[in-house]
Amino acid sequence: MFDRDKWTEILEALTANTFRTILTAFGVFWGIFILVILLAAGTGLENGVKKGFSGMATNTMFMWTQPTSKPYKGLPQIRRFNYKNDDVQALKENFPDLLYVSPRNQLGGHDQTNNVVRGTKTAVFNVYGDYPEFVKQQSMDIIKGRFVNYQDINLKRKVAVIGQGVITGLYDNGEEAIGTYIKVNGVNFMVVGVYKTKGNNNGNAEQAQKNIFVPFTTFQQAFNFGDKVGWMAITAKDNASITDLKPKILDFMKSRHSISPDDDRAIGNFDLFAEFKKVLGLFTILRFIAYFVGTLVLLSGVIGISNIMLIVVKERTKEIGIRRALGATPGAIRSQILLEAIFLTISAGMFGIAVATGVLIIVNKIIDGMPNKDMMFANPSVDLSVVFFALIILVGSGLLAGLIPAQTAIKIKPVDALRTE
């Protein structure tokens, strides 16, 4: 039940020395402000990293061949081998938990001579032979036309999907690319789609726009690859982990190509899912650090309130003695001191949350207005659970801050208090 006289007394006690009360409350305000800002910054970093992975199947590994490091079954130690088309089908048949097995071949790169020509313009671009599933594994948007489809695969059509960086290098400003032809190593391909990568592609967003994708079967035929497969992108289903499947996949491929089971170098691989989990684990640590640092700063503010309340109790010794002489119970005295401490703590803490929220709103507006949408920081914010947790901390802090002063107050004997000058 609301006791107006009690709350009036609390406000009068706290405003008796306004400057001291403000300085005391600032410690709690600053602690909760730092806690919210640190948690929001961690969320912003996490959102930015996840945005960089958006559109990418993170439950994926990449696998390629390397020279063997051990002799096996009469075969020499340093031996090169290649994946074949039937390896792809064998993986699909023997590992039902795999969602996609995408074989890939590649031409070009920075260390190559000009391999793409259009009219009088020439340039060096990465050219990939891919299956339609790869668009679901790679972080990209088809902004014009389409990606490679199975009609292209089956009919071995000479079609290509190009990035915006390719358009910049081979086309005039404003020129339409769809329906035009480009020549890759002397072979003409008709452009049927234009893509744009999502996110910042691990800090290499510009280079990621300078790729050309053609049907895998067409690539093998046009560039005399036979049934060779350069490397594979392998994605597991949602209910399976590619990290758990990887050892079995590697052992299976070693047995198919007569590689020693102990040869860990022959099959190169990159586990995207494992790296993604490491990143998420890093943000868990950052959240812990934010809570730890924010709580320590808040605790220093609570200690300040407790010290000030002890001073207040000493200043009000005579008042407390009079109240005890008039019949006030120890519980009434204790509750009065505790309420003052809790009220001061919660008021300062809620003001800290409000100011932190205002700062985050301003920061989000600044980020939204920035031209670079690929920055690794997005939507710094805290959810309601964090606010609820902060409120629990504030109530607990208020009780902690007032507990010792309250116990000190109820130990004052009325006769001794009345003698105090």
Short mmCIF file of C-alpha atoms in Angstrom, two decimals:
data_model
loop_
_atom_site.label_atom_id
_atom_site.label_comp_id
_atom_site.label_asym_id
_atom_site.label_seq_id
_atom_site.Cartn_x
_atom_site.Cartn_y
_atom_site.Cartn_z
CA MET A 1 0.00 0.00 0.00
CA PHE A 2 1.30 3.46 -0.95
CA ASP A 3 2.35 5.49 2.10
CA ARG A 4 2.50 9.12 1.04
CA ASP A 5 4.12 10.35 4.26
CA LYS A 6 6.89 7.76 3.99
CA TRP A 7 7.72 8.67 0.40
CA THR A 8 7.62 12.37 1.21
CA GLU A 9 10.13 11.71 3.98
CA ILE A 10 12.34 9.73 1.58
CA LEU A 11 12.36 12.57 -0.96
CA GLU A 12 13.11 15.14 1.74
CA ALA A 13 16.00 13.04 3.03
CA LEU A 14 17.51 12.64 -0.45
CA THR A 15 17.07 16.30 -1.39
CA ALA A 16 18.47 17.62 1.89
CA ASN A 17 21.89 17.63 0.23
CA THR A 18 21.09 17.58 -3.49
CA PHE A 19 24.64 17.87 -4.78
CA ARG A 20 25.84 14.96 -2.64
CA THR A 21 22.88 12.84 -3.76
CA ILE A 22 23.60 13.55 -7.44
CA LEU A 23 27.27 12.67 -7.09
CA THR A 24 26.35 9.46 -5.26
CA ALA A 25 23.77 8.48 -7.85
CA PHE A 26 26.22 9.12 -10.69
CA GLY A 27 28.19 5.98 -9.84
CA VAL A 28 25.12 3.79 -10.38
CA PHE A 29 24.08 5.79 -13.45
CA TRP A 30 27.52 5.34 -15.01
CA GLY A 31 27.69 1.63 -14.16
CA ILE A 32 24.37 0.75 -15.78
CA PHE A 33 25.11 3.06 -18.73
CA ILE A 34 28.43 1.29 -19.38
CA LEU A 35 26.76 -2.13 -19.05
CA VAL A 36 24.07 -1.33 -21.63
CA ILE A 37 26.51 0.32 -24.06
CA LEU A 38 28.98 -2.57 -23.87
CA LEU A 39 26.25 -5.17 -24.46
CA ALA A 40 24.84 -3.13 -27.35
CA ALA A 41 28.30 -2.77 -28.92
CA GLY A 42 28.80 -6.53 -28.70
CA THR A 43 25.42 -7.06 -30.34
CA GLY A 44 26.33 -4.58 -33.07
CA LEU A 45 29.55 -6.45 -33.85
CA GLU A 46 27.71 -9.77 -33.84
CA ASN A 47 25.01 -8.42 -36.17
CA GLY A 48 27.68 -7.07 -38.51
CA VAL A 49 29.52 -10.39 -38.69
CA LYS A 50 26.28 -12.32 -39.21
CA LYS A 51 25.35 -9.87 -41.97
CA GLY A 52 28.65 -10.74 -43.61
CA PHE A 53 27.58 -14.40 -43.55
CA SER A 54 24.03 -13.64 -44.75
CA GLY A 55 22.92 -15.74 -47.68
CA MET A 56 25.79 -18.16 -47.11
CA ALA A 57 25.25 -21.75 -46.03
CA THR A 58 27.46 -21.73 -42.94
CA ASN A 59 27.11 -25.50 -42.40
CA THR A 60 29.58 -25.96 -45.26
CA MET A 61 33.10 -27.23 -45.92
CA PHE A 62 35.34 -26.80 -48.96
CA MET A 63 37.58 -29.62 -50.14
CA TRP A 64 40.41 -29.72 -52.70
CA THR A 65 43.40 -31.92 -53.60
CA GLN A 66 47.06 -31.50 -52.63
CA PRO A 67 50.17 -33.64 -53.24
CA THR A 68 50.27 -36.72 -51.05
CA SER A 69 52.80 -36.76 -48.20
CA LYS A 70 53.09 -40.53 -47.65
CA PRO A 71 53.64 -43.54 -49.95
CA TYR A 72 50.74 -45.99 -50.06
CA LYS A 73 50.02 -49.28 -51.85
CA GLY A 74 53.17 -48.95 -53.95
CA LEU A 75 52.37 -45.39 -54.99
CA PRO A 76 55.05 -42.69 -54.47
CA GLN A 77 55.10 -40.20 -51.64
CA ILE A 78 54.74 -37.02 -53.70
CA ARG A 79 51.81 -37.77 -55.98
CA ARG A 80 49.19 -35.51 -57.47
CA PHE A 81 45.63 -36.63 -58.03
CA ASN A 82 42.31 -35.08 -59.06
CA TYR A 83 38.72 -35.51 -58.04
CA LYS A 84 36.40 -36.88 -60.73
CA ASN A 85 32.75 -36.46 -61.57
CA ASP A 86 31.88 -39.83 -60.05
CA ASP A 87 33.31 -38.68 -56.70
CA VAL A 88 30.45 -36.21 -56.46
CA GLN A 89 27.81 -38.86 -57.02
CA ALA A 90 29.55 -41.24 -54.60
CA LEU A 91 29.44 -38.62 -51.84
CA LYS A 92 25.73 -38.03 -52.40
CA GLU A 93 24.98 -41.76 -52.28
CA ASN A 94 27.09 -42.58 -49.22
CA PHE A 95 26.30 -39.54 -47.07
CA PRO A 96 22.53 -38.97 -46.88
CA ASP A 97 23.03 -36.12 -44.39
CA LEU A 98 24.58 -33.95 -47.10
CA LEU A 99 22.30 -31.31 -48.57
CA TYR A 100 24.52 -30.08 -51.42
CA VAL A 101 27.68 -31.43 -53.03
CA SER A 102 28.77 -28.82 -55.56
CA PRO A 103 31.78 -29.62 -57.77
CA ARG A 104 33.75 -26.60 -59.00
CA ASN A 105 36.44 -25.75 -61.51
CA GLN A 106 38.26 -22.46 -61.88
CA LEU A 107 40.25 -20.40 -64.39
CA GLY A 108 42.00 -17.06 -64.07
CA GLY A 109 43.08 -14.99 -61.11
CA HIS A 110 45.54 -12.22 -60.34
CA ASP A 111 48.54 -14.28 -61.47
CA GLN A 112 47.03 -15.04 -64.88
CA THR A 113 47.17 -13.16 -68.17
CA ASN A 114 44.06 -11.48 -69.59
CA ASN A 115 41.52 -14.26 -70.02
CA VAL A 116 38.27 -12.39 -70.74
CA VAL A 117 37.63 -10.26 -73.81
CA ARG A 118 34.71 -8.11 -74.95
CA GLY A 119 35.26 -6.03 -78.05
CA THR A 120 38.46 -4.06 -77.50
CA LYS A 121 38.44 -4.50 -73.73
CA THR A 122 40.34 -7.26 -71.96
CA ALA A 123 40.69 -8.14 -68.29
CA VAL A 124 41.56 -10.88 -65.81
CA PHE A 125 38.67 -12.43 -63.91
CA ASN A 126 38.06 -15.63 -61.99
CA VAL A 127 35.90 -17.94 -64.08
CA TYR A 128 34.09 -20.73 -62.24
CA GLY A 129 32.28 -23.78 -63.50
CA ASP A 130 29.40 -24.43 -61.11
CA TYR A 131 26.12 -26.23 -60.51
CA PRO A 132 22.86 -24.37 -59.74
CA GLU A 133 23.06 -25.30 -56.02
CA PHE A 134 26.09 -23.12 -55.52
CA VAL A 135 23.98 -19.95 -55.47
CA LYS A 136 22.40 -21.31 -52.26
CA GLN A 137 25.83 -21.84 -50.70
CA GLN A 138 27.41 -18.55 -51.74
CA SER A 139 26.49 -15.12 -50.44
CA MET A 140 25.10 -13.45 -53.56
CA ASP A 141 21.98 -11.83 -55.01
CA ILE A 142 20.97 -12.17 -58.66
CA ILE A 143 20.00 -8.59 -59.45
CA LYS A 144 19.36 -9.13 -63.18
CA GLY A 145 18.50 -12.21 -65.21
CA ARG A 146 19.16 -15.58 -63.58
CA PHE A 147 21.80 -17.99 -62.31
CA VAL A 148 22.91 -21.21 -63.98
CA ASN A 149 20.12 -23.84 -64.13
CA TYR A 150 19.94 -27.57 -64.90
CA GLN A 151 18.90 -26.94 -68.50
CA ASP A 152 22.25 -25.20 -68.92
CA ILE A 153 23.99 -28.16 -67.24
CA ASN A 154 22.28 -30.84 -69.31
CA LEU A 155 22.58 -29.03 -72.65
CA LYS A 156 26.04 -27.64 -71.89
CA ARG A 157 24.96 -24.14 -72.83
CA LYS A 158 27.57 -21.43 -73.18
CA VAL A 159 25.98 -18.95 -70.78
CA ALA A 160 27.55 -16.85 -68.04
CA VAL A 161 26.56 -14.98 -64.90
CA ILE A 162 28.81 -12.00 -64.19
CA GLY A 163 29.42 -9.68 -61.25
CA GLN A 164 29.11 -5.92 -61.20
CA GLY A 165 32.90 -5.63 -61.15
CA VAL A 166 33.01 -7.45 -64.51
CA ILE A 167 30.51 -4.95 -65.91
CA THR A 168 32.70 -2.07 -64.73
CA GLY A 169 35.74 -3.57 -66.46
CA LEU A 170 34.17 -4.64 -69.78
CA TYR A 171 31.11 -2.43 -70.35
CA ASP A 172 30.49 1.27 -70.87
CA ASN A 173 28.58 3.21 -68.24
CA GLY A 174 24.86 2.39 -68.44
CA GLU A 175 25.31 -0.35 -71.05
CA GLU A 176 23.02 -3.37 -70.68
CA ALA A 177 24.90 -6.62 -70.09
CA ILE A 178 22.11 -9.20 -70.37
CA GLY A 179 22.11 -10.82 -73.81
CA THR A 180 25.63 -9.66 -74.72
CA TYR A 181 28.62 -11.93 -75.30
CA ILE A 182 31.99 -12.20 -73.60
CA LYS A 183 34.90 -14.36 -74.71
CA VAL A 184 36.66 -16.51 -72.10
CA ASN A 185 39.91 -18.09 -73.33
CA GLY A 186 38.61 -17.82 -76.88
CA VAL A 187 35.13 -19.30 -76.14
CA ASN A 188 32.04 -17.10 -76.47
CA PHE A 189 29.51 -17.03 -73.62
CA MET A 190 26.18 -15.18 -73.54
CA VAL A 191 25.52 -13.21 -70.36
CA VAL A 192 22.22 -14.35 -68.77
CA GLY A 193 22.57 -12.90 -65.28
CA VAL A 194 24.24 -10.27 -63.11
CA TYR A 195 24.96 -10.86 -59.42
CA LYS A 196 25.95 -8.82 -56.41
CA THR A 197 27.58 -10.29 -53.31
CA LYS A 198 25.97 -9.89 -49.91
CA GLY A 199 27.88 -8.60 -46.90
CA ASN A 200 31.55 -7.68 -47.07
CA ASN A 201 32.80 -11.15 -48.10
CA ASN A 202 35.44 -11.21 -45.33
CA GLY A 203 36.70 -7.76 -46.26
CA ASN A 204 37.03 -8.62 -49.97
CA ALA A 205 33.68 -7.41 -51.26
CA GLU A 206 35.08 -5.56 -54.30
CA GLN A 207 37.05 -8.55 -55.57
CA ALA A 208 34.04 -10.84 -54.99
CA GLN A 209 32.11 -8.83 -57.61
CA LYS A 210 34.70 -9.70 -60.29
CA ASN A 211 33.78 -13.34 -60.89
CA ILE A 212 32.16 -15.13 -63.82
CA PHE A 213 30.05 -18.26 -63.36
CA VAL A 214 29.33 -20.72 -66.17
CA PRO A 215 27.69 -24.20 -66.19
CA PHE A 216 30.02 -26.85 -64.77
CA THR A 217 29.56 -29.26 -67.69
CA THR A 218 30.15 -26.48 -70.21
CA PHE A 219 33.33 -25.48 -68.36
CA GLN A 220 34.71 -29.03 -68.51
CA GLN A 221 33.98 -29.33 -72.24
CA ALA A 222 35.01 -25.83 -73.35
CA PHE A 223 38.31 -25.78 -71.50
CA ASN A 224 39.29 -29.46 -71.93
CA PHE A 225 38.97 -30.46 -68.29
CA GLY A 226 37.50 -33.88 -69.13
CA ASP A 227 35.85 -35.24 -65.97
CA LYS A 228 38.23 -33.38 -63.64
CA VAL A 229 36.82 -31.64 -60.57
CA GLY A 230 39.02 -28.92 -59.05
CA TRP A 231 37.32 -28.70 -55.66
CA MET A 232 33.96 -29.07 -53.95
CA ALA A 233 31.63 -27.09 -51.73
CA ILE A 234 29.80 -29.51 -49.43
CA THR A 235 26.85 -28.49 -47.24
CA ALA A 236 25.19 -30.65 -44.59
CA LYS A 237 21.50 -30.67 -43.74
CA ASP A 238 20.24 -28.57 -40.82
CA ASN A 239 19.97 -31.59 -38.49
CA ALA A 240 23.61 -32.58 -39.11
CA SER A 241 26.97 -30.91 -38.56
CA ILE A 242 29.47 -30.76 -41.40
CA THR A 243 32.21 -30.64 -38.76
CA ASP A 244 31.10 -34.05 -37.47
CA LEU A 245 30.79 -35.46 -41.00
CA LYS A 246 34.14 -34.11 -42.21
CA PRO A 247 36.41 -36.90 -40.86
CA LYS A 248 34.22 -39.57 -42.48
CA ILE A 249 34.14 -37.66 -45.78
CA LEU A 250 37.93 -37.27 -45.81
CA ASP A 251 38.46 -40.97 -45.02
CA PHE A 252 36.00 -41.91 -47.77
CA MET A 253 37.82 -39.78 -50.35
CA LYS A 254 41.21 -41.14 -49.26
CA SER A 255 40.01 -44.71 -49.83
CA ARG A 256 38.68 -43.83 -53.30
CA HIS A 257 42.01 -42.33 -54.38
CA SER A 258 44.42 -44.79 -52.72
CA ILE A 259 45.71 -42.33 -50.14
CA SER A 260 47.17 -43.40 -46.81
CA PRO A 261 44.63 -43.03 -43.96
CA ASP A 262 47.38 -41.23 -42.02
CA ASP A 263 48.06 -38.71 -44.77
CA ASP A 264 46.49 -35.50 -43.43
CA ARG A 265 47.96 -33.26 -46.13
CA ALA A 266 46.64 -34.89 -49.31
CA ILE A 267 43.11 -33.49 -49.02
CA GLY A 268 42.95 -29.79 -48.27
CA ASN A 269 39.82 -28.56 -46.56
CA PHE A 270 38.27 -25.54 -44.92
CA ASP A 271 35.45 -25.99 -42.40
CA LEU A 272 33.31 -22.85 -42.61
CA PHE A 273 30.96 -24.13 -39.91
CA ALA A 274 33.80 -24.59 -37.41
CA GLU A 275 35.08 -21.07 -38.11
CA PHE A 276 31.56 -19.68 -37.78
CA LYS A 277 31.17 -21.38 -34.38
CA LYS A 278 34.47 -19.86 -33.26
CA VAL A 279 33.18 -16.41 -34.16
CA LEU A 280 29.94 -17.00 -32.24
CA GLY A 281 31.99 -18.26 -29.30
CA LEU A 282 33.98 -15.03 -29.38
CA PHE A 283 30.78 -13.02 -29.00
CA THR A 284 29.79 -15.15 -26.01
CA ILE A 285 33.08 -14.17 -24.39
CA LEU A 286 32.49 -10.50 -25.29
CA ARG A 287 29.06 -10.62 -23.64
CA PHE A 288 30.61 -12.10 -20.51
CA ILE A 289 33.25 -9.35 -20.47
CA ALA A 290 30.54 -6.70 -20.91
CA TYR A 291 28.55 -8.08 -17.97
CA PHE A 292 31.70 -8.45 -15.88
CA VAL A 293 33.02 -4.93 -16.53
CA GLY A 294 29.59 -3.31 -16.28
CA THR A 295 28.82 -5.10 -13.02
CA LEU A 296 32.16 -4.03 -11.51
CA VAL A 297 31.53 -0.41 -12.46
CA LEU A 298 28.00 -0.70 -11.06
CA LEU A 299 29.34 -2.26 -7.88
CA SER A 300 31.63 0.72 -7.33
CA GLY A 301 28.58 2.96 -7.56
CA VAL A 302 26.70 0.75 -5.07
CA ILE A 303 29.61 0.98 -2.63
CA GLY A 304 29.45 4.76 -2.98
CA ILE A 305 25.73 4.77 -2.15
CA SER A 306 26.32 2.49 0.84
CA ASN A 307 29.02 4.82 2.18
CA ILE A 308 26.83 7.87 1.75
CA MET A 309 23.90 6.12 3.46
CA LEU A 310 26.16 5.35 6.40
CA ILE A 311 26.97 9.07 6.62
CA VAL A 312 23.26 9.90 6.33
CA VAL A 313 22.43 7.48 9.15
CA LYS A 314 25.07 9.10 11.38
CA GLU A 315 23.73 12.57 10.56
CA ARG A 316 20.22 11.41 11.46
CA THR A 317 21.18 9.63 14.67
CA LYS A 318 19.14 12.01 16.83
CA GLU A 319 16.15 11.74 14.48
CA ILE A 320 16.30 7.96 14.61
CA GLY A 321 16.53 8.06 18.42
CA ILE A 322 13.42 10.23 18.63
CA ARG A 323 11.51 7.89 16.33
CA ARG A 324 12.57 4.88 18.37
CA ALA A 325 11.53 6.69 21.59
CA LEU A 326 8.12 7.39 20.04
CA GLY A 327 7.62 3.68 19.34
CA ALA A 328 9.09 3.09 15.88
CA THR A 329 10.07 -0.56 15.52
CA PRO A 330 13.49 -1.70 14.24
CA GLY A 331 11.70 -3.06 11.14
CA ALA A 332 10.25 0.39 10.37
CA ILE A 333 13.67 2.02 10.68
CA ARG A 334 15.29 -0.69 8.54
CA SER A 335 12.65 -0.43 5.82
CA GLN A 336 13.00 3.37 5.73
CA ILE A 337 16.77 3.20 5.12
CA LEU A 338 16.44 0.35 2.61
CA LEU A 339 13.73 2.18 0.67
CA GLU A 340 15.89 5.29 0.44
CA ALA A 341 18.82 3.27 -0.90
CA ILE A 342 16.67 1.29 -3.35
CA PHE A 343 14.88 4.40 -4.58
CA LEU A 344 18.16 6.24 -5.18
CA THR A 345 19.72 3.21 -6.91
CA ILE A 346 16.76 2.46 -9.19
CA SER A 347 16.24 6.13 -10.08
CA ALA A 348 19.89 6.52 -11.08
CA GLY A 349 19.93 3.18 -12.88
CA MET A 350 16.75 3.83 -14.90
CA PHE A 351 18.10 7.22 -15.90
CA GLY A 352 21.28 5.44 -17.05
CA ILE A 353 19.22 2.99 -19.13
CA ALA A 354 17.23 5.87 -20.65
CA VAL A 355 20.36 7.83 -21.59
CA ALA A 356 22.03 4.71 -23.03
CA THR A 357 18.88 4.03 -25.10
CA GLY A 358 18.99 7.56 -26.45
CA VAL A 359 22.66 7.19 -27.39
CA LEU A 360 21.90 3.90 -29.20
CA ILE A 361 19.06 5.52 -31.16
CA ILE A 362 21.41 8.27 -32.32
CA VAL A 363 24.15 5.76 -33.22
CA ASN A 364 21.70 3.64 -35.23
CA LYS A 365 20.51 6.70 -37.15
CA ILE A 366 24.13 7.59 -37.96
CA ILE A 367 24.86 4.04 -39.15
CA ASP A 368 21.70 3.94 -41.28
CA GLY A 369 22.76 7.19 -42.94
CA MET A 370 26.21 5.90 -43.86
CA PRO A 371 26.76 5.00 -47.53
CA ASN A 372 28.77 1.86 -46.68
CA LYS A 373 26.22 -0.86 -45.96
CA ASP A 374 28.92 -3.56 -45.72
CA MET A 375 30.55 -2.33 -42.51
CA MET A 376 31.08 -4.95 -39.81
CA PHE A 377 28.83 -3.19 -37.30
CA ALA A 378 25.05 -3.14 -37.50
CA ASN A 379 22.07 -2.31 -35.30
CA PRO A 380 23.69 -2.05 -31.85
CA SER A 381 20.88 -2.78 -29.41
CA VAL A 382 19.84 -4.67 -26.30
CA ASP A 383 16.73 -6.80 -25.92
CA LEU A 384 14.16 -6.71 -23.13
CA SER A 385 15.85 -9.56 -21.27
CA VAL A 386 18.91 -7.35 -20.78
CA VAL A 387 16.74 -4.50 -19.43
CA PHE A 388 14.99 -6.96 -17.11
CA PHE A 389 18.36 -8.28 -15.94
CA ALA A 390 19.52 -4.71 -15.34
CA LEU A 391 16.43 -4.01 -13.22
CA ILE A 392 17.15 -7.10 -11.13
CA ILE A 393 20.72 -5.88 -10.68
CA LEU A 394 19.43 -2.45 -9.64
CA VAL A 395 17.02 -3.83 -7.03
CA GLY A 396 19.70 -6.14 -5.68
CA SER A 397 22.21 -3.30 -5.67
CA GLY A 398 19.80 -1.06 -3.78
CA LEU A 399 19.25 -3.73 -1.14
CA LEU A 400 22.99 -4.28 -0.87
CA ALA A 401 23.66 -0.55 -0.62
CA GLY A 402 21.09 -0.06 2.14
CA LEU A 403 21.64 -3.25 4.12
CA ILE A 404 24.68 -2.19 6.18
CA PRO A 405 23.39 1.37 6.88
CA ALA A 406 19.99 -0.09 7.86
CA GLN A 407 21.58 -2.54 10.26
CA THR A 408 23.65 0.29 11.71
CA ALA A 409 20.51 2.41 12.18
CA ILE A 410 18.56 -0.22 14.14
CA LYS A 411 21.50 -0.75 16.50
CA ILE A 412 21.24 2.85 17.71
CA LYS A 413 19.77 2.98 21.22
CA PRO A 414 17.17 5.71 21.75
CA VAL A 415 18.84 7.03 24.94
CA ASP A 416 22.27 7.25 23.30
CA ALA A 417 20.78 8.87 20.21
CA LEU A 418 18.99 11.54 22.21
CA ARG A 419 22.25 12.44 23.96
CA THR A 420 23.97 13.00 20.59
CA GLU A 421 24.63 16.63 19.73
#
